[in-house]
XYZ file of C-alpha atoms in Angstrom:
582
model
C -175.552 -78.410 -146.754
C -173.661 -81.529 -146.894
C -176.781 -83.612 -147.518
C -178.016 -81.688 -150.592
C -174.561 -81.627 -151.647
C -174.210 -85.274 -152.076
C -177.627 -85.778 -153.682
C -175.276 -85.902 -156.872
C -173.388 -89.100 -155.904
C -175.417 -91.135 -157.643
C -175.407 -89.975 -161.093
C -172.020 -90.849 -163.503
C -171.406 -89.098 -166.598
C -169.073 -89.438 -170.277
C -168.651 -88.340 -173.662
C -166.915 -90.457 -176.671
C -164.201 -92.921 -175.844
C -163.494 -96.395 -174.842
C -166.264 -98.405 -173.641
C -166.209 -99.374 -170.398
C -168.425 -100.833 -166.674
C -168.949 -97.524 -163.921
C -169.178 -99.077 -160.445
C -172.737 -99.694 -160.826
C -172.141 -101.783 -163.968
C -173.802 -99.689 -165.988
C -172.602 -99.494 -169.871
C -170.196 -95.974 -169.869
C -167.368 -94.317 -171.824
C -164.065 -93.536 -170.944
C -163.911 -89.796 -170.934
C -162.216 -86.667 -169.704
C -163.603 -85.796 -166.553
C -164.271 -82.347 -167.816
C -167.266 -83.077 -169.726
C -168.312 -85.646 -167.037
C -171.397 -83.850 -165.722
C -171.493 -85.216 -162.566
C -168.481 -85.993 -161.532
C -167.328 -82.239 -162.277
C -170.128 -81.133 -159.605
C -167.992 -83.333 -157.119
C -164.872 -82.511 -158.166
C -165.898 -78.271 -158.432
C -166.874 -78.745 -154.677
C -165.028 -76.459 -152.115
C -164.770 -79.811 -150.140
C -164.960 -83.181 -150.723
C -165.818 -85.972 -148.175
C -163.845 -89.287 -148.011
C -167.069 -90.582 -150.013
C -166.550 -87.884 -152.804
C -163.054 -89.324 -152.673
C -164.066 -92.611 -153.241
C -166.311 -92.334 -155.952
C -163.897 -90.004 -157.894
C -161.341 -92.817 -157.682
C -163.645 -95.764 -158.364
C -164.704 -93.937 -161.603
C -161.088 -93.614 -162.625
C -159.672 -96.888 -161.778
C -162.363 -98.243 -164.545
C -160.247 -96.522 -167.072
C -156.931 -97.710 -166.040
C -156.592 -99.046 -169.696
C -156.621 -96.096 -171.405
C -153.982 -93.201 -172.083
C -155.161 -90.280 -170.474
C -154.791 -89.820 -166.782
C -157.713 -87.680 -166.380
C -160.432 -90.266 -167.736
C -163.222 -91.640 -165.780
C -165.863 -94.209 -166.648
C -169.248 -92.285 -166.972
C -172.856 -93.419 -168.095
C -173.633 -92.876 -171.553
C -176.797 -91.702 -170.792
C -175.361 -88.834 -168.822
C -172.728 -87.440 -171.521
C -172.707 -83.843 -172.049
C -170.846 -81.728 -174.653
C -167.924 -79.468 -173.392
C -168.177 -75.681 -172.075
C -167.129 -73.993 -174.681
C -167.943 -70.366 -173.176
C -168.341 -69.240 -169.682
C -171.200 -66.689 -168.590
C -171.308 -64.850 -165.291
C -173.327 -65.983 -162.459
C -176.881 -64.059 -162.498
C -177.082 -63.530 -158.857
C -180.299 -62.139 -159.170
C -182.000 -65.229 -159.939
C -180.812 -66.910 -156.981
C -182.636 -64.433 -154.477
C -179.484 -63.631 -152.111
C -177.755 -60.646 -151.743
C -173.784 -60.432 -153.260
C -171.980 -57.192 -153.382
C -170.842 -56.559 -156.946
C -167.677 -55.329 -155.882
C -164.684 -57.952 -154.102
C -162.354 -55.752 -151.522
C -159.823 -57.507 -149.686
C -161.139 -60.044 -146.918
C -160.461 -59.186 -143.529
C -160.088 -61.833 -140.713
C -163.597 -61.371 -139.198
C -165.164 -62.528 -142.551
C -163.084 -65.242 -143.052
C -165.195 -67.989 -142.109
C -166.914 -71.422 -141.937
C -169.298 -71.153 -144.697
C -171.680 -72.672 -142.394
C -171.463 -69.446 -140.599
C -171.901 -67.796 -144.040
C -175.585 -68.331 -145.167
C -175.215 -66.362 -148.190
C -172.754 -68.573 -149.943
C -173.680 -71.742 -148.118
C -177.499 -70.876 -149.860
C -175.054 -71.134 -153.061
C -173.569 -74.189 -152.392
C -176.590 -76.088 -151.327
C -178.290 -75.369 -154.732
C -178.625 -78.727 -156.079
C -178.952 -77.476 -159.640
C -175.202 -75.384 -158.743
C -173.626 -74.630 -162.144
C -170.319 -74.090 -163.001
C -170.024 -70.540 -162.506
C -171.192 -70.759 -159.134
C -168.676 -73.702 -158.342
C -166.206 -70.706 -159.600
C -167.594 -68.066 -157.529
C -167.280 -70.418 -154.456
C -163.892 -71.461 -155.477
C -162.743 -67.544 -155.616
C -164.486 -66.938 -152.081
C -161.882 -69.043 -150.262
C -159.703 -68.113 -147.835
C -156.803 -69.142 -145.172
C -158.113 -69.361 -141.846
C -156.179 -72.318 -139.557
C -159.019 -72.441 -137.593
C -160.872 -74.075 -140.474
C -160.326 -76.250 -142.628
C -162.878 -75.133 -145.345
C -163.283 -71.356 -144.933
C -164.679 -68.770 -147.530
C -164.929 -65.083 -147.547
C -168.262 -63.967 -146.151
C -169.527 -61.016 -148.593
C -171.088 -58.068 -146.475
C -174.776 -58.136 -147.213
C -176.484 -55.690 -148.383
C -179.723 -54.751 -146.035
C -181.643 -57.307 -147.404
C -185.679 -56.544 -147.813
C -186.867 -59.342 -145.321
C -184.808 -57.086 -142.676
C -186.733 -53.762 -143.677
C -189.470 -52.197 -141.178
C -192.667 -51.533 -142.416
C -196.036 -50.755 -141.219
C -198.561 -53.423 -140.770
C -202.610 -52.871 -141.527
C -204.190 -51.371 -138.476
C -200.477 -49.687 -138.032
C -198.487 -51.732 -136.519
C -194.708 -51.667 -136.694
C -194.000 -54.808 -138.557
C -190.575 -56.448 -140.457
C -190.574 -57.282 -143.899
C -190.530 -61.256 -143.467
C -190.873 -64.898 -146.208
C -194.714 -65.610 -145.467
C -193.428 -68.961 -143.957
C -191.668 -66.928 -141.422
C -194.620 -65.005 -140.445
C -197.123 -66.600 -138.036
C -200.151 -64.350 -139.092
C -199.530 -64.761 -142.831
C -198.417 -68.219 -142.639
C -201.962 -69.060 -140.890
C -203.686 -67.641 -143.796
C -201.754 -69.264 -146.738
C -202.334 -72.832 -144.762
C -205.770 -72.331 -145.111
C -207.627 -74.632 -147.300
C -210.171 -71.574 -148.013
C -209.486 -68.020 -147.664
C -212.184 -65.424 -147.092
C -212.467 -61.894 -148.348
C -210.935 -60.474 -145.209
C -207.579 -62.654 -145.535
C -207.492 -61.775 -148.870
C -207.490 -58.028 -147.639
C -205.399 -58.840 -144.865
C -202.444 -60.363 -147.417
C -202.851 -57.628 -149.512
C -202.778 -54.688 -146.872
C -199.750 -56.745 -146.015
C -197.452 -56.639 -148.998
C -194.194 -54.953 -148.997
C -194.438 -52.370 -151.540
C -190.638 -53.046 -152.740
C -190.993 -56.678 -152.811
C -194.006 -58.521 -153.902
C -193.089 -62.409 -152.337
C -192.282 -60.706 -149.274
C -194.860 -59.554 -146.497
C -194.933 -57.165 -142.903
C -194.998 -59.161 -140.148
C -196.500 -57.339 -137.268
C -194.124 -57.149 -133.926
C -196.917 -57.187 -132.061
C -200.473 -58.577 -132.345
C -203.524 -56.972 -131.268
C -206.029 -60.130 -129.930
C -210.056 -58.789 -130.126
C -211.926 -60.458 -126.978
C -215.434 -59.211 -125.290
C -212.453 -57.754 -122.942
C -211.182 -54.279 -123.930
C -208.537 -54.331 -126.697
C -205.171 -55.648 -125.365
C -201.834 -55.942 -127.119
C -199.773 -58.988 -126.615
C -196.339 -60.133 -127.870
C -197.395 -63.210 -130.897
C -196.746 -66.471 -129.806
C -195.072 -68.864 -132.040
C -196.603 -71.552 -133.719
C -195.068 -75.002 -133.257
C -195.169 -77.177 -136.843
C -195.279 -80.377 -135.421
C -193.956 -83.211 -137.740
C -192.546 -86.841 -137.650
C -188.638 -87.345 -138.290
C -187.077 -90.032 -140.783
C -187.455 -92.858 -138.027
C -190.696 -92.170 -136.798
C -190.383 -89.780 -133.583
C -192.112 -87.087 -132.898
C -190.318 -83.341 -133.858
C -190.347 -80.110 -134.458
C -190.392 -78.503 -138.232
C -187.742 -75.613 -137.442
C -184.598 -74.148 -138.817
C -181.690 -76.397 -139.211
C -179.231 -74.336 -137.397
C -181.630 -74.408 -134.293
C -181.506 -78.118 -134.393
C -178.734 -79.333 -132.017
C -178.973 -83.557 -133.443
C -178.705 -82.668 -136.516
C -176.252 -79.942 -136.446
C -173.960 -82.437 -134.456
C -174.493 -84.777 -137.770
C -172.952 -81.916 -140.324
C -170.420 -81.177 -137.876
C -169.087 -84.875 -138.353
C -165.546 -85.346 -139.474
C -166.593 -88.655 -141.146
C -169.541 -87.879 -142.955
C -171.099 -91.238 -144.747
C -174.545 -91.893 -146.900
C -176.673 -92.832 -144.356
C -176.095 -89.398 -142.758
C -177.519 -88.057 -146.234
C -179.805 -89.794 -145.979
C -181.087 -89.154 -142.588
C -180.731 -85.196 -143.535
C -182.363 -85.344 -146.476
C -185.202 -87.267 -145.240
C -185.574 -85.216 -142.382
C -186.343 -82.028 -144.755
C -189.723 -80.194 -143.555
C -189.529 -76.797 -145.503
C -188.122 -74.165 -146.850
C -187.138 -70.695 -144.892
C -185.140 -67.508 -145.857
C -181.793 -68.857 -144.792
C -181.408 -72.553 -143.850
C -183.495 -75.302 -144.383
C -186.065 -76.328 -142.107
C -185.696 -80.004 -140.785
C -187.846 -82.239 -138.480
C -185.977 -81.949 -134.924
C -186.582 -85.165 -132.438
C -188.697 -83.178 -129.595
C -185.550 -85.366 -127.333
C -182.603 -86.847 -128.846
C -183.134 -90.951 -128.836
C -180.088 -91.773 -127.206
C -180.108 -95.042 -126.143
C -177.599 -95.429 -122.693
C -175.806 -98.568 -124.634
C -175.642 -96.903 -127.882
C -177.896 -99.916 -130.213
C -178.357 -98.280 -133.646
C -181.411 -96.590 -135.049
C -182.114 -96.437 -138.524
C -181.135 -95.063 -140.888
C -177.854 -96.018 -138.921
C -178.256 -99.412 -139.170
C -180.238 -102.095 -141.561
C -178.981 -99.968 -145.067
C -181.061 -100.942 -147.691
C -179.026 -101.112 -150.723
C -180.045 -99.060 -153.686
C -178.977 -101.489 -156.223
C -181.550 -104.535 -154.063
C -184.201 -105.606 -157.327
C -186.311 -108.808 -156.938
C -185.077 -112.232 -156.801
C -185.569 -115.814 -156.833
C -184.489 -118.362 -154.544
C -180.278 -118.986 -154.100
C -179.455 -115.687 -155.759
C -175.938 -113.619 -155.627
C -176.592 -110.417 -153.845
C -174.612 -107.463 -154.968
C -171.177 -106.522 -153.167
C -173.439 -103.312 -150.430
C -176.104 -105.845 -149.879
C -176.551 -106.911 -146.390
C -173.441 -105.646 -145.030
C -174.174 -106.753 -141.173
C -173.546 -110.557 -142.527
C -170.372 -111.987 -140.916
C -168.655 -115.252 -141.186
C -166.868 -117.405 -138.105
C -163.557 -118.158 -138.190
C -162.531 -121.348 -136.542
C -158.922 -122.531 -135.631
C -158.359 -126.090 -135.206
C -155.533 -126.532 -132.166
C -153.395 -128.464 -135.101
C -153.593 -126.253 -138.042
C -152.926 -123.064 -138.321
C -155.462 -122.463 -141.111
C -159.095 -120.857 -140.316
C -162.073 -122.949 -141.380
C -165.475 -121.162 -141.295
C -168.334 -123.134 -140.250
C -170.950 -120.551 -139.183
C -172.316 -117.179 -139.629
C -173.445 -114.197 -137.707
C -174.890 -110.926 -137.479
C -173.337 -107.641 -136.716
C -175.716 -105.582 -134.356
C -173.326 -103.126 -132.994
C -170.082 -102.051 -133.449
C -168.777 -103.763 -130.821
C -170.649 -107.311 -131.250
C -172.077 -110.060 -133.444
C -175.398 -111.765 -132.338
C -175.156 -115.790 -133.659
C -176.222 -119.044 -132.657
C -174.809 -120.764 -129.659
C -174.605 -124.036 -131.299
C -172.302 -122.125 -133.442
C -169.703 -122.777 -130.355
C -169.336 -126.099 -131.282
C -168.845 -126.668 -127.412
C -169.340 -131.142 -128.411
C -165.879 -130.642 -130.325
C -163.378 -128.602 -128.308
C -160.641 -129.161 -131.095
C -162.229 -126.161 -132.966
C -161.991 -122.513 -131.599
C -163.785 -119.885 -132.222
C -161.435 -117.223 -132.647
C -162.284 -114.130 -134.730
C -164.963 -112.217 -137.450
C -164.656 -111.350 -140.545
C -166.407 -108.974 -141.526
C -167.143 -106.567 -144.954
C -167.040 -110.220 -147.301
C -168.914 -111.052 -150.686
C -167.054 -113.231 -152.827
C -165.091 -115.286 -151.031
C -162.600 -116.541 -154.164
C -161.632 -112.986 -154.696
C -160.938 -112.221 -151.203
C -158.731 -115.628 -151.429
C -157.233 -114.149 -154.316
C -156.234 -110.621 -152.717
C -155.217 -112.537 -149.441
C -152.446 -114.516 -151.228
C -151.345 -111.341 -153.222
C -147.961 -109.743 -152.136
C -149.215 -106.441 -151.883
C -152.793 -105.042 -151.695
C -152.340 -102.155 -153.798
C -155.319 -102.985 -155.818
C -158.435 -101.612 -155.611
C -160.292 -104.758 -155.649
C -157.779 -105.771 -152.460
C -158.262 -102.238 -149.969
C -159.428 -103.333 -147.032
C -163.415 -104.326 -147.830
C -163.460 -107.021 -145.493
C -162.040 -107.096 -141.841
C -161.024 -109.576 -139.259
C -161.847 -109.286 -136.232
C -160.736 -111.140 -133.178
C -163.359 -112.296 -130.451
C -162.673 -110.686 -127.150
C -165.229 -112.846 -125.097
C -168.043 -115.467 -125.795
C -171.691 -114.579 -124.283
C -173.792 -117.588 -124.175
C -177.586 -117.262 -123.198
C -177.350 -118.786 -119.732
C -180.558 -121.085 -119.946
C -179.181 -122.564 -123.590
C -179.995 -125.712 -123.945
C -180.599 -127.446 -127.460
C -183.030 -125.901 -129.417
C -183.416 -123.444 -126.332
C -182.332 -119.928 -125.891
C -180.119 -120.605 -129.049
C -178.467 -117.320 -128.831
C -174.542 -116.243 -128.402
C -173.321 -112.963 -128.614
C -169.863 -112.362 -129.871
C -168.007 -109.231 -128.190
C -165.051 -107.997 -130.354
C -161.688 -106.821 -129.389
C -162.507 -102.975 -130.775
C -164.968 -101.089 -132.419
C -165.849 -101.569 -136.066
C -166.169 -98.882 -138.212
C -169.357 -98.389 -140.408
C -168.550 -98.294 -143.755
C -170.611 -99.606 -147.494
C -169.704 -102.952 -146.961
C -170.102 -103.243 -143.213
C -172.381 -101.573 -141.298
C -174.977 -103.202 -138.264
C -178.518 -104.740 -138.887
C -181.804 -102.411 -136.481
C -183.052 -104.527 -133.328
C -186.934 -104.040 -133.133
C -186.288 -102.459 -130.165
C -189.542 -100.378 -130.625
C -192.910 -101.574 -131.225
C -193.683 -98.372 -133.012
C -190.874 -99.091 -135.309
C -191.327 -102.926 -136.018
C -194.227 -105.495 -134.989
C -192.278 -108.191 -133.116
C -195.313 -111.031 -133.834
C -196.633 -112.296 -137.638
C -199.504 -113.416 -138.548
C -199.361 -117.218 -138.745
C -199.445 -118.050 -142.228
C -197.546 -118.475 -145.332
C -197.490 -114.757 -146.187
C -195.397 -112.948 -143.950
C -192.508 -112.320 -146.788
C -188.812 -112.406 -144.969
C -185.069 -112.798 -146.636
C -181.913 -114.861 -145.827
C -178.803 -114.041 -146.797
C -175.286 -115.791 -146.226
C -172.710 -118.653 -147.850
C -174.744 -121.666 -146.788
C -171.688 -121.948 -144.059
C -172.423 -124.895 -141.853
C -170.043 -127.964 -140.387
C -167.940 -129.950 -143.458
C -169.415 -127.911 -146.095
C -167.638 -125.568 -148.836
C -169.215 -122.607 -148.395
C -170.606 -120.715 -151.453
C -168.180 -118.416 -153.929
C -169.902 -115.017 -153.071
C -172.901 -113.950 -150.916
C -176.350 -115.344 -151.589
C -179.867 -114.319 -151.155
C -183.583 -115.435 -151.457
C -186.697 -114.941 -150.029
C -188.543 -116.934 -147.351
C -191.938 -117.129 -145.818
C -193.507 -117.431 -142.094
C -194.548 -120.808 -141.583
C -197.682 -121.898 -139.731
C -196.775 -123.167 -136.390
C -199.317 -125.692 -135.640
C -198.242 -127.348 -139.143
C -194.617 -127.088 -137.935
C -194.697 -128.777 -134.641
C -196.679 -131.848 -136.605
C -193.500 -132.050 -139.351
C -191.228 -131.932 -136.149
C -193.252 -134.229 -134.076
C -190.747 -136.843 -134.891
C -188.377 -135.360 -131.856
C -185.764 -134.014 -133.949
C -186.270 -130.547 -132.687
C -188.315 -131.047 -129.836
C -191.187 -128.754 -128.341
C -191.144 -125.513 -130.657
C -192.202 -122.792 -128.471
C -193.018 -119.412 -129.234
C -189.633 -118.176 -128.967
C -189.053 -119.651 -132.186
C -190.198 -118.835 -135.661
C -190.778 -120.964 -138.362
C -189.454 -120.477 -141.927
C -190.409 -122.174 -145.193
C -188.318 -121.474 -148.705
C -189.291 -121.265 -152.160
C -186.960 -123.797 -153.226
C -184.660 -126.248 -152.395
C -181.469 -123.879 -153.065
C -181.984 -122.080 -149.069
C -180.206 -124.653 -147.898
C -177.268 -123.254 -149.718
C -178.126 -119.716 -148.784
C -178.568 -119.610 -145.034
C -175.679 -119.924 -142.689
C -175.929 -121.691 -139.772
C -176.460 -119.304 -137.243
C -177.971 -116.546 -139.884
C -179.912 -114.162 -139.962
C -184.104 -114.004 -140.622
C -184.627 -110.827 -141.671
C -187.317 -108.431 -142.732
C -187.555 -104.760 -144.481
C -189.761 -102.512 -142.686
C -191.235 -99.202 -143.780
C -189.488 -96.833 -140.557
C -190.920 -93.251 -141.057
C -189.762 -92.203 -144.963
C -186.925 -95.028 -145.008
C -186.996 -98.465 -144.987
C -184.666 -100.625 -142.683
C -183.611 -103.988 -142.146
C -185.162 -105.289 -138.982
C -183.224 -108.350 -137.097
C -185.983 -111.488 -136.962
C -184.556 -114.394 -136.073
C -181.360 -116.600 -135.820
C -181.090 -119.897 -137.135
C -181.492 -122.532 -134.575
C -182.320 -125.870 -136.853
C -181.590 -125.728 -140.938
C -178.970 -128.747 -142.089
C -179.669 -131.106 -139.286
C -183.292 -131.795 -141.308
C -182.573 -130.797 -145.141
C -185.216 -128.226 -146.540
C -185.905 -130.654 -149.599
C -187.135 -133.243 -147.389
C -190.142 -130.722 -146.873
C -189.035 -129.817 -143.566
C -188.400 -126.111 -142.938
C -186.420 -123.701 -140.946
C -186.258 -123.130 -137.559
C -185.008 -119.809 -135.915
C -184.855 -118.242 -132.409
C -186.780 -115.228 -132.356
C -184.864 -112.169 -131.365
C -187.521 -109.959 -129.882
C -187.913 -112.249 -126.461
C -183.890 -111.572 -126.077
C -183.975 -107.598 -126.200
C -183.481 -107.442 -122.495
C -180.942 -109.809 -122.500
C -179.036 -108.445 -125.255
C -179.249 -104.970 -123.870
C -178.087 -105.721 -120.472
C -174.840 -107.612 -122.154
C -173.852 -104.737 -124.522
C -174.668 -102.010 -121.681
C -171.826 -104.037 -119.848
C -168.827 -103.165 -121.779
């Protein structure tokens, strides 16, 4: 389906020709996208997602210098010679079942090929080669009802669908031993005994060896007489990509996720969640890990892997670090107006934690100097020069200029009622519309869960956390592009004595405290920032919302003194009964 199909994104491909940088600054060639490996398995699909879209362009526009049109910027590692001859598609290697012969296609087979298993099996091959790309290509057909519609062959009676007999004579069906209770029970055992081993044999279909009879009906041996009951299924329990509880069953049975291929905007992180969710293989479909009940939260607060995206590209990294452009794409800056300019200044940050809000600090409101208003978001930033640059162009018909980063105006100002000081230091930031998730801007995960995330840390040094941001604070320049570095929980008791001086008053434990590796935070963390930490969720890993700076360039960090943050966990309940309100 659409998530195997996009398991190909990531690789880039070339043959001889000017050097050149792919997207993921890795060394390529300028080549004709025809020996281009990978790209040609995007570009040979019978549809292509607004991603597929992207990446097809963004490997082009990195060959803008050369002559040919049709070159794109492609690993060297990944070049491959050109076809030179073309071979038929061996069908019978694939284990589906094609008529040899193509007669015209009537309306009633011209379909969805999600309601055509037999070439959707083809497509979601994630070793598809070039004749099948052809095959699919030569399936198509007009139907307005659907966009992407193919000509559904007419099966032949395939030998899972045969009747058979059954040992001790019972009508049985020809079945994939993982669609058969009975035999299913048998392979899964760790040791089988002489009778299973008669029992599997008995059970072959004699015209296919992988294939076995499943009986209808199951006779059940008790000290009662013989009775003959109907075979109950057997539930596969298993745990989905964010760590629910589920069901290991066909994909097509599996309303959530069936709603997910059905999208019209289709991004990564739905890949993602697909692909993780993956339980097992069946005739047909794929079987995927179904939520026993959706998690539908009544204010809509994202779940991973919907929220806290954990860039691919993220290696280690020392203290005051540039990120890469996809890292940390919840980060937003503040855009102040001063009542006699008409120029914004940006003296804070924040943290995007739904589509519809930003969580900062509410010192960030700079309520002591009412000549500065707080007046919009921007969003979808990394280097601030070249965003400079493409705002003072006359046209943004580069791709370095589309529309990465966003402004957004602020609709109303939440303050925590009880803030006061280094209290309840916590604003949230409603915005005039939705934002829409894309690479660079997407929302950080709330621990909302205790499964999910442990809202306490052990208090020590040890506790590993990152900051990310401009170092934007009050009458500094902020930094050139988007920095990173790693932090560390702070003892407590050894943070109230450094602060004992009054500066920030009692710390409580709705606070966290943060110590750097170096001196260079300070130029890192925004005020108002996030703490944040990467948690192990299921078989992902998402960002997880800690804290929000409360105290950071009133006490400079090379004076020994470190961070202070509000901790976000006490503030759930308040933040969900805000966002539930719109």
């Amino acid at each position: 389906m659409k998530f195997i199909l996009l398991c190909v994104l990531g690789l880039i491909v070339s043959t001889k020709g000017d050097q050149c940088k792919t997207p993921n600054d890795e060394d390529g060639e300028c080549v004709n996208i025809q020996t281009c490996k990978s790209l040609m398995n995007i570009s040979g699909k019978p549809f292509k997602t607004d991603w597929d879209k992207f990446i097809m362009r963004a490997h082009g526009d990195a060959c803008q210098h050369t002559e040919n049109k049709e070159d794109v910027c492609c690993p060297i590692s990944e070049i491959m010679k050109p076809q030179t001859t073309t071979m038929k598609p061996e069908t019978t290697t694939m284990k589906i079942y094609i008529p040899t012969n193509q007669e015209g296609c009537t309306v009633d087979r011209c379909v969805s090929i999600y309601n055509c298993s037999v070439l959707l099996q083809i497509a979601m091959n994630p070793n598809i080669t070039v004749e099948d790309r052809q095959y699919l290509r030569d399936r198509q057909c007009k139907n307005y009802a659907d966009k992407y519609s193919v000509c559904c062959p007419e099966p032949e009676l395939p030998p899972e669908h045969l009747e058979c007999v059954a040992p001790k004579g019972a009508p049985g069906i020809c079945m994939a031993p993982e669609d058969c209770i009975p035999i299913s029970i048998i392979h899964r055992k760790e040791r089988q005994t002489q009778e299973d081993i008669k029992f599997l044999l008995d059970s072959a279909c004699p015209t296919q060896d992988e294939l076995y009879c499943c009986p209808t009906v199951v006779s059940t041996e008790t000290e009662a007489p013989t009775t003959t009951t109907t075979a109950a299924p057997i539930v596969e329990t298993c745990e989905t990509p964010n760590g629910a509880n589920g069901t290991c069953i066909s994909v097509i049975h599996c309303e959530p996720l069936m709603r997910i291929l059905q999208k019209t905007d289709f991004f990564a992180n739905d890949a993602q969640y697909l692909n993780a969710s993956f339980c097992g293989d069946a005739a047909n479909f794929p079987k995927v890990c179904c939520p026993e009940t959706p998690a539908v939260e009544e204010f809509s607060l994202p779940q991973p892997p919907y929220c806290g995206t954990v860039s691919t590209a993220q290696a280690e990294f020392d203290s005051g670090s540039i990120t890469y452009e996809e890292e940390y794409p919840w980060t937003a800056m503040l855009l102040y107006k001063n009542k006699r300019k008409e120029k914004s200044h940006i003296y804070c940050g924040g943290t995007l934690i739904h589509e519809r809000f930003v969580l900062t600090a509410a010192h960030c409101l700079h309520e002591q100097e009412p000549e500065w208003n707080l007046t919009s978001v921007r969003l979808g930033v990394w280097a601030t020069n070249a965003m400079e640059d493409c705002l003072n162009q006359a046209s943004n018909d580069q791709l370095d200029c589309e529309s990465k980063h966003i402004d957004m105006v602020v609709s109303k100002i939440i303050k925590h009622p009880e803030h006061e000081s280094l209290y309840n230091d916590l604003a949230l930031l409603q915005l005039n519309a939705a934002v829409r998730a894309t690479r660079y801007i997407t929302p950080i995960c709330l621990p909302l869960e205790t499964r999910q995330f442990s809202t306490s840390f052990d208090d020590d040094d040890n506790t590993a956390m990152q900051i990310s941001g401009w170092g934007a604070h009050m009458f500094v320049k902020i930094a050139e592009a988007k920095m990173k570095s790693i932090t560390y929980i702070s003892n407590m008791d050894e943070c109230k004595k450094l602060y004992s001086n009054g500066v920030a008053g009692d710390l409580t434990a709705e606070h966290v405290c943060v110590k750097g590796k170096g001196t260079d935070d300070g130029k890192v963390l925004d005020s108002g920032g996030a703490l944040m930490a990467v948690v192990n969720v299921g078989r992902m890993q998402s960002y997880f919302l800690v804290g929000v700076e409360a105290i950071s360039y009133e006490v400079p960090p090379e004076e020994g003194y470190p961070f202070i943050f509000t901790r976000v966990s006490p503030y759930l309940d308040w933040i969900k009964s805000e966002i539930s309100g719109i």
